[in-house]
Amino acid sequence: GVITDILDTIKLTFGLDVEKYLLTLSDALGVAWGPEQEKEITDEVLMTWDEVRKLRKEGMDVESHTHTHRVLTTLGDTELRQELTGSKKVLEEQLDAPVRALAYPVSLSIAKHGHILEAVKEAGYDLGFSTSCGLGPLGPKTHPLDIQRFWVDPTLPHSYFRAALAVPQLTYRRR
């Protein structure tokens, strides 16, 4: 549908000016959109820094998911560095703790993207996680910046979860 097309455009278009795209789209549809509307939505759905700090204090590991959730393969070198370092810097300042790991937006595996792998290393991350192909080969051949995993939803039936652990390849569409 239309929403899928819009999301695909944002997620797959290299060098897209997302803010300009959303403003053009809102003008074409006659829908109010701007910083005020974005803040109102994010305030409703995102955790506050106090809530994040409380999670950390209670023992939850809080790591990076990039600065603005852009798909890393759609970014030039400068934007890529900003996404990786911006998130790490803000989290470390807010949590007063090192940030070592990164979960890639839209479950991107960076196995075939050497320039992204290098940027992730340069930004200071030790671990990188994707979910794009389920649990890949674990062990000595697992790259620490491309660890595959799979999502778990609270509504996932117990039997499906057990099956996914046993044969994770069956739970994912290969890209």
Coordinates of N, CA, C and O in Angstrom, one line a residue:
G1 N 0.8 -1.2 0.0 CA 0.0 0.0 0.0 C 0.8 1.3 0.0 O 2.1 1.2 -0.2
V2 N 0.2 2.4 0.2 CA 0.9 3.7 0.1 C 1.9 3.8 1.3 O 3.0 4.3 1.0
I3 N 1.5 3.4 2.5 CA 2.5 3.5 3.6 C 3.7 2.7 3.3 O 4.8 3.2 3.6
T4 N 3.5 1.5 2.8 CA 4.7 0.7 2.5 C 5.6 1.3 1.4 O 6.8 1.3 1.5
D5 N 5.0 2.0 0.4 CA 5.7 2.7 -0.6 C 6.5 3.8 0.0 O 7.7 4.0 -0.4
I6 N 5.9 4.6 0.9 CA 6.6 5.7 1.5 C 7.7 5.2 2.4 O 8.8 5.7 2.3
L7 N 7.5 4.2 3.2 CA 8.6 3.6 4.0 C 9.7 3.1 3.1 O 10.9 3.2 3.5
D8 N 9.4 2.4 2.1 CA 10.4 1.8 1.2 C 11.2 3.0 0.6 O 12.4 2.9 0.4
T9 N 10.6 4.1 0.2 CA 11.3 5.2 -0.4 C 12.3 5.7 0.7 O 13.4 6.0 0.3
I10 N 11.8 5.9 1.9 CA 12.7 6.4 3.0 C 13.8 5.4 3.3 O 15.0 5.8 3.4
K11 N 13.5 4.1 3.3 CA 14.5 3.1 3.7 C 15.5 2.7 2.6 O 16.6 2.3 2.9
L12 N 15.1 2.9 1.3 CA 15.9 2.4 0.2 C 16.5 3.4 -0.7 O 17.4 3.1 -1.5
T13 N 16.2 4.7 -0.5 CA 16.7 5.7 -1.4 C 18.0 6.3 -0.9 O 18.0 6.9 0.2
F14 N 19.1 6.1 -1.7 CA 20.4 6.6 -1.3 C 20.4 8.2 -1.3 O 19.9 8.8 -2.3
G15 N 20.9 8.8 -0.3 CA 21.0 10.2 -0.2 C 19.7 11.0 -0.1 O 19.7 12.2 -0.3
L16 N 18.6 10.4 0.3 CA 17.4 11.0 0.4 C 17.4 12.1 1.5 O 17.8 11.8 2.6
D17 N 16.9 13.3 1.2 CA 16.7 14.3 2.2 C 15.3 14.0 2.9 O 14.3 14.4 2.4
V18 N 15.3 13.3 4.0 CA 14.1 12.8 4.6 C 13.2 13.9 5.0 O 12.0 13.9 4.8
E19 N 13.8 14.9 5.6 CA 12.9 16.1 6.1 C 12.2 16.7 4.9 O 11.0 17.0 5.0
K20 N 12.9 17.0 3.8 CA 12.3 17.6 2.6 C 11.3 16.7 2.0 O 10.2 17.1 1.6
Y21 N 11.6 15.4 2.0 CA 10.6 14.4 1.4 C 9.3 14.4 2.3 O 8.2 14.5 1.7
L22 N 9.4 14.4 3.6 CA 8.2 14.4 4.4 C 7.4 15.7 4.3 O 6.2 15.7 4.3
L23 N 8.2 16.8 4.2 CA 7.5 18.1 4.0 C 6.8 18.2 2.7 O 5.6 18.6 2.6
T24 N 7.4 17.7 1.6 CA 6.8 17.7 0.3 C 5.5 16.8 0.3 O 4.5 17.1 -0.2
L25 N 5.7 15.6 1.0 CA 4.6 14.7 1.1 C 3.4 15.3 1.9 O 2.2 15.2 1.5
S26 N 3.7 16.0 3.0 CA 2.7 16.6 3.8 C 2.0 17.7 3.0 O 0.7 17.8 3.1
D27 N 2.7 18.5 2.3 CA 2.1 19.5 1.4 C 1.2 18.9 0.4 O 0.0 19.4 0.2
A28 N 1.6 17.8 -0.3 CA 0.8 17.2 -1.3 C -0.4 16.6 -0.8 O -1.5 16.6 -1.4
L29 N -0.4 16.1 0.5 CA -1.5 15.5 1.1 C -2.4 16.4 1.9 O -3.5 16.0 2.4
G30 N -1.9 17.6 2.1 CA -2.6 18.6 2.9 C -2.7 18.2 4.4 O -3.6 18.5 5.1
V31 N -1.6 17.6 4.9 CA -1.5 17.2 6.2 C -0.4 18.1 6.9 O 0.7 18.3 6.4
A32 N -0.7 18.6 8.1 CA 0.3 19.4 8.8 C 1.4 18.6 9.3 O 1.2 17.5 9.9
W33 N 2.6 19.0 9.0 CA 3.8 18.3 9.4 C 5.0 19.2 9.6 O 5.2 20.1 8.8
G34 N 5.6 19.1 10.7 CA 6.8 19.9 11.0 C 7.4 19.5 12.3 O 7.0 18.5 12.9
P35 N 8.3 20.3 12.8 CA 9.0 20.0 14.1 C 8.0 19.8 15.2 O 8.2 18.9 16.1
E36 N 7.0 20.6 15.3 CA 6.0 20.6 16.4 C 5.3 19.2 16.4 O 5.1 18.6 17.4
Q37 N 4.8 18.8 15.2 CA 4.1 17.6 15.1 C 5.0 16.4 15.4 O 4.6 15.4 16.0
E38 N 6.2 16.5 14.9 CA 7.2 15.4 15.1 C 7.5 15.2 16.6 O 7.5 14.1 17.2
K39 N 7.7 16.4 17.3 CA 7.9 16.3 18.7 C 6.8 15.8 19.5 O 6.9 15.0 20.4
E40 N 5.6 16.2 19.1 CA 4.3 15.7 19.8 C 4.3 14.1 19.7 O 4.0 13.4 20.7
I41 N 4.6 13.6 18.5 CA 4.5 12.2 18.3 C 5.6 11.5 19.1 O 5.4 10.5 19.8
T42 N 6.8 12.0 19.0 CA 7.9 11.3 19.7 C 7.8 11.4 21.2 O 8.1 10.4 21.9
D43 N 7.2 12.5 21.7 CA 7.0 12.6 23.1 C 6.0 11.5 23.6 O 6.1 11.1 24.7
E44 N 5.1 11.1 22.7 CA 4.1 10.1 23.1 C 4.7 8.7 23.1 O 4.3 7.9 23.9
V45 N 5.6 8.4 22.2 CA 6.0 7.0 22.0 C 7.4 6.7 22.5 O 7.8 5.5 22.7
L46 N 8.3 7.7 22.6 CA 9.7 7.4 23.0 C 9.8 7.6 24.6 O 9.1 8.4 25.2
M47 N 10.8 6.9 25.1 CA 11.1 7.0 26.5 C 11.8 8.3 26.8 O 12.5 8.8 26.0
T48 N 11.6 8.8 28.0 CA 12.3 10.0 28.5 C 13.7 9.5 28.9 O 14.0 8.3 29.1
W49 N 14.7 10.5 29.0 CA 16.0 10.1 29.4 C 16.0 9.6 30.9 O 16.7 8.7 31.2
D50 N 15.1 10.1 31.7 CA 15.0 9.6 33.1 C 14.6 8.1 33.0 O 15.1 7.3 33.8
E51 N 13.6 7.7 32.2 CA 13.2 6.3 32.0 C 14.4 5.5 31.5 O 14.6 4.3 32.0
V52 N 15.1 6.0 30.6 CA 16.3 5.2 30.0 C 17.4 5.1 31.1 O 17.9 4.0 31.3
R53 N 17.6 6.1 31.8 CA 18.6 6.0 32.9 C 18.2 5.0 34.0 O 19.0 4.3 34.6
K54 N 16.9 5.0 34.3 CA 16.4 4.1 35.3 C 16.6 2.6 34.8 O 16.9 1.7 35.6
L55 N 16.3 2.4 33.5 CA 16.5 1.0 33.0 C 18.0 0.6 33.2 O 18.3 -0.5 33.6
R56 N 18.9 1.6 32.9 CA 20.3 1.3 33.0 C 20.7 1.0 34.5 O 21.4 0.1 34.8
K57 N 20.1 1.8 35.4 CA 20.4 1.7 36.8 C 19.9 0.3 37.3 O 20.5 -0.3 38.2
E58 N 18.8 -0.2 36.7 CA 18.2 -1.4 37.2 C 18.9 -2.6 36.5 O 18.5 -3.8 36.7
G59 N 20.0 -2.4 35.7 CA 20.8 -3.5 35.1 C 20.5 -3.8 33.7 O 21.2 -4.7 33.1
M60 N 19.7 -3.0 33.0 CA 19.5 -3.2 31.6 C 20.6 -2.6 30.8 O 21.1 -1.5 31.1
D61 N 21.1 -3.3 29.8 CA 22.1 -2.8 28.9 C 21.5 -1.9 27.9 O 20.6 -2.3 27.1
V62 N 21.9 -0.6 27.8 CA 21.4 0.3 26.9 C 22.5 0.7 25.9 O 23.6 1.1 26.2
E63 N 22.2 0.4 24.6 CA 23.2 0.6 23.6 C 22.6 1.4 22.4 O 21.5 1.9 22.5
S64 N 23.4 1.5 21.3 CA 23.0 2.3 20.2 C 22.1 1.7 19.1 O 22.2 0.5 18.9
H65 N 21.3 2.5 18.5 CA 20.5 2.1 17.3 C 20.6 3.1 16.2 O 19.7 3.3 15.4
T66 N 21.7 3.9 16.2 CA 22.0 5.1 15.4 C 21.3 6.3 15.9 O 20.4 6.2 16.8
H67 N 21.7 7.4 15.4 CA 21.2 8.7 15.9 C 19.8 9.0 15.5 O 18.9 9.5 16.3
T68 N 19.4 8.8 14.2 CA 18.1 9.1 13.7 C 17.4 8.0 13.0 O 16.4 8.2 12.3
H69 N 18.0 6.8 13.2 CA 17.4 5.5 12.6 C 17.4 5.5 11.1 O 16.5 4.9 10.4
R70 N 18.4 6.1 10.5 CA 18.5 6.1 9.0 C 19.1 4.7 8.6 O 19.9 4.2 9.3
V71 N 18.7 4.2 7.5 CA 19.2 3.0 6.9 C 20.6 3.3 6.5 O 20.8 4.1 5.6
L72 N 21.6 2.6 7.0 CA 23.0 3.0 6.8 C 23.5 2.9 5.4 O 24.3 3.6 4.9
T73 N 22.9 2.0 4.6 CA 23.3 1.8 3.2 C 22.8 2.9 2.3 O 23.2 3.0 1.2
T74 N 21.9 3.8 2.8 CA 21.4 4.9 2.1 C 22.2 6.2 2.3 O 21.8 7.3 1.8
L75 N 23.2 6.2 3.1 CA 23.9 7.4 3.5 C 25.3 7.5 2.9 O 26.0 6.5 2.7
G76 N 25.7 8.7 2.6 CA 27.1 9.0 2.2 C 28.0 8.9 3.4 O 27.5 8.8 4.6
D77 N 29.3 9.0 3.2 CA 30.3 8.8 4.3 C 30.1 9.8 5.5 O 30.1 9.4 6.6
T78 N 29.8 11.1 5.2 CA 29.7 12.1 6.3 C 28.4 11.8 7.1 O 28.5 11.7 8.4
E79 N 27.3 11.5 6.5 CA 26.1 11.2 7.2 C 26.2 9.9 8.0 O 25.7 9.8 9.1
L80 N 26.9 8.9 7.4 CA 27.1 7.6 8.0 C 27.8 7.8 9.4 O 27.4 7.3 10.4
R81 N 28.9 8.6 9.3 CA 29.7 8.9 10.5 C 28.9 9.6 11.6 O 28.9 9.3 12.8
Q82 N 28.0 10.6 11.1 CA 27.2 11.3 12.1 C 26.2 10.4 12.7 O 25.9 10.5 13.9
E83 N 25.6 9.5 12.0 CA 24.6 8.5 12.6 C 25.2 7.7 13.6 O 24.7 7.4 14.7
L84 N 26.4 7.2 13.3 CA 27.1 6.3 14.3 C 27.7 7.0 15.5 O 27.5 6.5 16.6
T85 N 28.4 8.1 15.3 CA 29.0 8.8 16.4 C 28.0 9.6 17.2 O 28.2 9.8 18.4
G86 N 27.0 10.2 16.5 CA 26.0 11.0 17.2 C 25.3 10.3 18.3 O 25.2 10.7 19.4
S87 N 24.8 9.1 17.9 CA 24.1 8.3 18.9 C 25.0 7.9 20.1 O 24.6 8.0 21.2
K88 N 26.2 7.4 19.7 CA 27.1 7.0 20.8 C 27.4 8.1 21.8 O 27.4 7.9 23.0
K89 N 27.7 9.3 21.2 CA 28.1 10.4 22.0 C 26.9 10.8 23.0 O 27.1 11.0 24.2
V90 N 25.7 10.9 22.4 CA 24.5 11.3 23.2 C 24.3 10.3 24.3 O 24.0 10.7 25.5
L91 N 24.3 9.0 24.0 CA 24.0 8.0 25.0 C 25.1 8.0 26.1 O 24.8 7.9 27.3
E92 N 26.3 8.1 25.7 CA 27.4 8.1 26.7 C 27.3 9.3 27.6 O 27.5 9.2 28.8
E93 N 26.9 10.5 27.1 CA 26.7 11.7 27.9 C 25.5 11.5 28.8 O 25.6 11.9 30.0
Q94 N 24.4 11.0 28.3 CA 23.2 10.8 29.1 C 23.3 9.7 30.2 O 22.7 9.9 31.2
L95 N 24.0 8.7 29.8 CA 24.1 7.5 30.7 C 25.4 7.5 31.6 O 25.5 6.6 32.4
D96 N 26.3 8.3 31.2 CA 27.6 8.3 31.9 C 28.2 6.9 31.9 O 28.7 6.4 33.0
A97 N 28.2 6.2 30.8 CA 28.7 4.9 30.6 C 29.1 4.7 29.2 O 28.5 5.3 28.3
P98 N 30.1 3.8 28.9 CA 30.5 3.5 27.6 C 29.4 2.8 26.8 O 28.6 2.0 27.3
V99 N 29.3 3.1 25.5 CA 28.4 2.5 24.5 C 29.2 1.6 23.6 O 30.1 2.2 22.9
R100 N 29.1 0.3 23.6 CA 29.9 -0.6 22.9 C 29.2 -1.3 21.7 O 29.9 -1.8 20.8
A101 N 27.9 -1.3 21.8 CA 27.2 -2.1 20.8 C 26.2 -1.3 20.0 O 25.7 -0.2 20.4
L102 N 25.8 -1.8 18.8 CA 25.0 -1.2 17.9 C 24.0 -2.2 17.3 O 24.5 -3.2 16.8
A103 N 22.7 -1.9 17.3 CA 21.7 -2.7 16.6 C 21.4 -1.9 15.3 O 20.9 -0.8 15.4
Y104 N 21.6 -2.5 14.2 CA 21.5 -1.8 12.9 C 20.0 -1.5 12.6 O 19.2 -2.4 12.8
P105 N 19.7 -0.3 12.2 CA 18.3 0.0 11.8 C 17.8 -1.0 10.7 O 18.6 -1.4 9.8
V106 N 16.6 -1.3 10.7 CA 15.9 -2.2 9.8 C 16.6 -3.5 9.7 O 16.6 -4.2 8.6
S107 N 17.3 -3.9 10.7 CA 18.0 -5.2 10.8 C 19.1 -5.4 9.8 O 19.3 -6.6 9.4
L108 N 19.7 -4.4 9.3 CA 20.7 -4.5 8.3 C 21.9 -5.3 8.7 O 22.4 -5.2 9.8
S109 N 22.2 -6.3 7.8 CA 23.5 -7.0 8.0 C 24.5 -6.2 7.2 O 24.3 -5.9 6.1
I110 N 25.7 -6.0 7.8 CA 26.7 -5.2 7.1 C 27.7 -6.1 6.5 O 28.8 -5.7 6.0
A111 N 27.5 -7.4 6.4 CA 28.5 -8.4 5.9 C 29.0 -8.0 4.5 O 30.1 -8.2 4.2
K112 N 28.1 -7.5 3.7 CA 28.5 -7.2 2.3 C 28.8 -5.7 2.1 O 28.8 -5.2 1.0
H113 N 28.9 -4.9 3.2 CA 29.1 -3.5 3.1 C 30.4 -3.1 3.9 O 30.3 -2.6 5.0
G114 N 31.5 -3.3 3.3 CA 32.8 -3.1 3.9 C 33.0 -1.7 4.4 O 33.5 -1.4 5.5
H115 N 32.5 -0.7 3.7 CA 32.7 0.7 4.1 C 31.8 1.0 5.4 O 32.3 1.8 6.2
I116 N 30.7 0.3 5.5 CA 29.9 0.5 6.8 C 30.6 -0.2 7.9 O 30.7 0.4 9.0
L117 N 31.1 -1.4 7.7 CA 31.9 -2.1 8.7 C 33.1 -1.2 9.2 O 33.3 -1.1 10.4
E118 N 33.8 -0.6 8.3 CA 34.9 0.3 8.7 C 34.4 1.5 9.5 O 35.0 1.9 10.5
A119 N 33.3 2.1 9.1 CA 32.8 3.3 9.8 C 32.3 2.9 11.2 O 32.5 3.6 12.2
V120 N 31.7 1.7 11.3 CA 31.3 1.2 12.7 C 32.5 1.0 13.6 O 32.5 1.4 14.7
K121 N 33.6 0.4 13.0 CA 34.8 0.2 13.8 C 35.4 1.6 14.2 O 35.7 1.8 15.4
E122 N 35.5 2.5 13.2 CA 36.0 3.8 13.5 C 35.2 4.6 14.6 O 35.8 5.4 15.3
A123 N 33.9 4.4 14.6 CA 33.0 5.0 15.6 C 33.2 4.5 17.0 O 32.8 5.1 18.0
G124 N 33.9 3.4 17.1 CA 34.3 2.8 18.4 C 33.4 1.7 18.9 O 33.4 1.4 20.1
Y125 N 32.6 1.1 18.1 CA 31.7 0.0 18.5 C 32.5 -1.3 18.5 O 33.4 -1.5 17.6
D126 N 32.2 -2.2 19.5 CA 32.8 -3.5 19.6 C 31.9 -4.6 19.0 O 32.4 -5.6 18.6
L127 N 30.6 -4.3 19.1 CA 29.6 -5.3 18.7 C 28.6 -4.7 17.8 O 28.2 -3.5 18.0
G128 N 28.1 -5.4 16.8 CA 27.0 -5.0 15.9 C 26.0 -6.1 15.7 O 26.4 -7.2 15.4
F129 N 24.7 -5.8 15.8 CA 23.7 -6.8 15.7 C 22.7 -6.5 14.6 O 22.3 -5.4 14.4
S130 N 22.3 -7.6 13.9 CA 21.3 -7.5 12.8 C 20.3 -8.6 13.1 O 20.5 -9.5 13.9
T131 N 19.2 -8.6 12.4 CA 18.2 -9.7 12.5 C 17.8 -10.1 11.1 O 16.9 -10.8 10.9
S132 N 18.6 -9.7 10.1 CA 18.2 -9.9 8.7 C 18.1 -11.3 8.2 O 17.4 -11.6 7.3
C133 N 18.9 -12.2 8.9 CA 18.9 -13.6 8.4 C 18.7 -14.6 9.5 O 19.1 -15.7 9.4
G134 N 18.2 -14.2 10.6 CA 18.1 -15.1 11.8 C 19.5 -15.3 12.4 O 20.4 -14.5 12.3
L135 N 19.6 -16.5 13.0 CA 20.9 -16.8 13.7 C 21.8 -17.4 12.7 O 21.5 -18.5 12.1
G136 N 22.8 -16.7 12.4 CA 23.8 -17.1 11.4 C 24.7 -18.1 12.0 O 24.5 -18.6 13.1
P137 N 25.8 -18.4 11.4 CA 26.8 -19.3 12.0 C 27.4 -18.7 13.2 O 28.0 -17.6 13.1
L138 N 27.2 -19.3 14.3 CA 27.9 -18.8 15.6 C 29.2 -19.5 15.8 O 29.3 -20.6 15.4
G139 N 30.1 -18.9 16.4 CA 31.4 -19.5 16.7 C 32.5 -18.6 16.1 O 32.4 -17.4 16.0
P140 N 33.6 -19.3 15.8 CA 34.8 -18.5 15.4 C 34.7 -17.7 14.2 O 35.4 -16.7 13.9
K141 N 33.7 -18.0 13.3 CA 33.5 -17.3 12.0 C 32.5 -16.1 12.2 O 32.3 -15.4 11.2
T142 N 31.9 -16.0 13.3 CA 31.0 -14.9 13.5 C 31.8 -13.6 13.7 O 32.7 -13.5 14.5
H143 N 31.5 -12.6 12.9 CA 32.1 -11.3 12.9 C 31.5 -10.5 14.1 O 30.3 -10.4 14.1
P144 N 32.2 -9.9 15.0 CA 31.7 -9.2 16.1 C 30.8 -8.0 15.7 O 30.0 -7.6 16.5
L145 N 31.0 -7.5 14.6 CA 30.2 -6.3 14.1 C 29.1 -6.7 13.2 O 28.4 -5.9 12.6
D146 N 28.8 -8.0 13.1 CA 27.7 -8.5 12.2 C 27.1 -9.8 12.8 O 27.1 -10.9 12.2
I147 N 26.7 -9.7 14.1 CA 26.1 -10.8 14.8 C 24.6 -10.8 14.4 O 23.9 -9.9 14.6
Q148 N 24.2 -12.0 13.9 CA 22.8 -12.1 13.5 C 22.0 -12.6 14.7 O 22.5 -13.4 15.6
R149 N 20.7 -12.3 14.8 CA 19.8 -12.7 15.8 C 18.4 -12.6 15.3 O 18.2 -12.3 14.2
F150 N 17.4 -13.0 16.1 CA 16.1 -12.9 15.6 C 15.2 -12.2 16.7 O 15.5 -12.3 17.8
W151 N 14.1 -11.6 16.2 CA 13.2 -10.9 17.1 C 12.3 -11.8 17.8 O 12.0 -12.9 17.4
V152 N 11.9 -11.3 19.0 CA 10.9 -12.1 19.8 C 9.8 -11.1 20.2 O 10.1 -10.0 20.8
D153 N 8.6 -11.4 19.9 CA 7.5 -10.6 20.2 C 6.7 -11.2 21.4 O 6.7 -12.5 21.5
P154 N 6.2 -10.4 22.3 CA 5.5 -11.0 23.4 C 4.3 -11.9 23.0 O 3.9 -12.8 23.8
T155 N 3.8 -11.7 21.8 CA 2.6 -12.5 21.4 C 3.1 -13.8 20.6 O 2.2 -14.6 20.2
L156 N 4.4 -14.0 20.5 CA 4.9 -15.1 19.7 C 4.5 -16.4 20.5 O 4.9 -16.6 21.7
P157 N 3.8 -17.3 19.8 CA 3.5 -18.6 20.5 C 4.8 -19.3 21.0 O 5.8 -19.3 20.3
H158 N 4.7 -19.9 22.1 CA 5.8 -20.7 22.7 C 6.3 -21.7 21.7 O 7.5 -21.9 21.5
S159 N 5.4 -22.4 21.0 CA 5.9 -23.5 20.1 C 6.7 -22.9 18.9 O 7.6 -23.4 18.4
Y160 N 6.2 -21.7 18.4 CA 7.0 -21.0 17.3 C 8.3 -20.6 17.8 O 9.3 -20.7 17.1
F161 N 8.4 -20.1 19.0 CA 9.7 -19.7 19.6 C 10.7 -20.8 19.6 O 11.8 -20.8 19.2
R162 N 10.2 -22.0 20.1 CA 11.0 -23.2 20.2 C 11.5 -23.6 18.8 O 12.6 -24.0 18.6
A163 N 10.5 -23.6 17.9 CA 10.9 -24.0 16.5 C 11.9 -23.0 15.9 O 12.9 -23.4 15.2
A164 N 11.8 -21.7 16.2 CA 12.7 -20.7 15.7 C 14.1 -20.9 16.2 O 15.1 -20.7 15.5
L165 N 14.2 -21.3 17.5 CA 15.5 -21.6 18.1 C 16.1 -22.9 17.4 O 17.3 -22.9 17.2
A166 N 15.3 -23.8 17.1 CA 15.8 -25.1 16.5 C 16.2 -24.9 15.1 O 17.2 -25.4 14.7
V167 N 15.4 -24.2 14.3 CA 15.7 -24.0 12.9 C 15.4 -22.5 12.5 O 14.4 -22.2 11.8
P168 N 16.3 -21.6 12.9 CA 16.1 -20.2 12.7 C 16.0 -19.8 11.2 O 15.3 -18.8 10.9
Q169 N 16.6 -20.5 10.3 CA 16.5 -20.2 8.9 C 15.1 -20.2 8.3 O 14.8 -19.6 7.4
L170 N 14.2 -21.0 8.9 CA 12.8 -21.1 8.5 C 12.0 -19.8 8.8 O 10.9 -19.6 8.3
T171 N 12.5 -19.0 9.7 CA 11.8 -17.8 10.2 C 12.1 -16.6 9.4 O 11.5 -15.5 9.7
Y172 N 13.0 -16.6 8.4 CA 13.4 -15.4 7.7 C 13.3 -15.6 6.2 O 13.7 -16.6 5.7
R173 N 13.0 -14.5 5.6 CA 13.0 -14.4 4.1 C 14.5 -13.9 3.8 O 14.9 -12.9 4.3
R174 N 15.1 -14.7 3.0 CA 16.5 -14.3 2.6 C 16.4 -13.1 1.7 O 15.6 -13.0 0.8
R175 N 17.4 -12.1 1.9 CA 17.4 -10.9 1.1 C 18.6 -11.0 0.2 O 19.6 -11.5 0.4

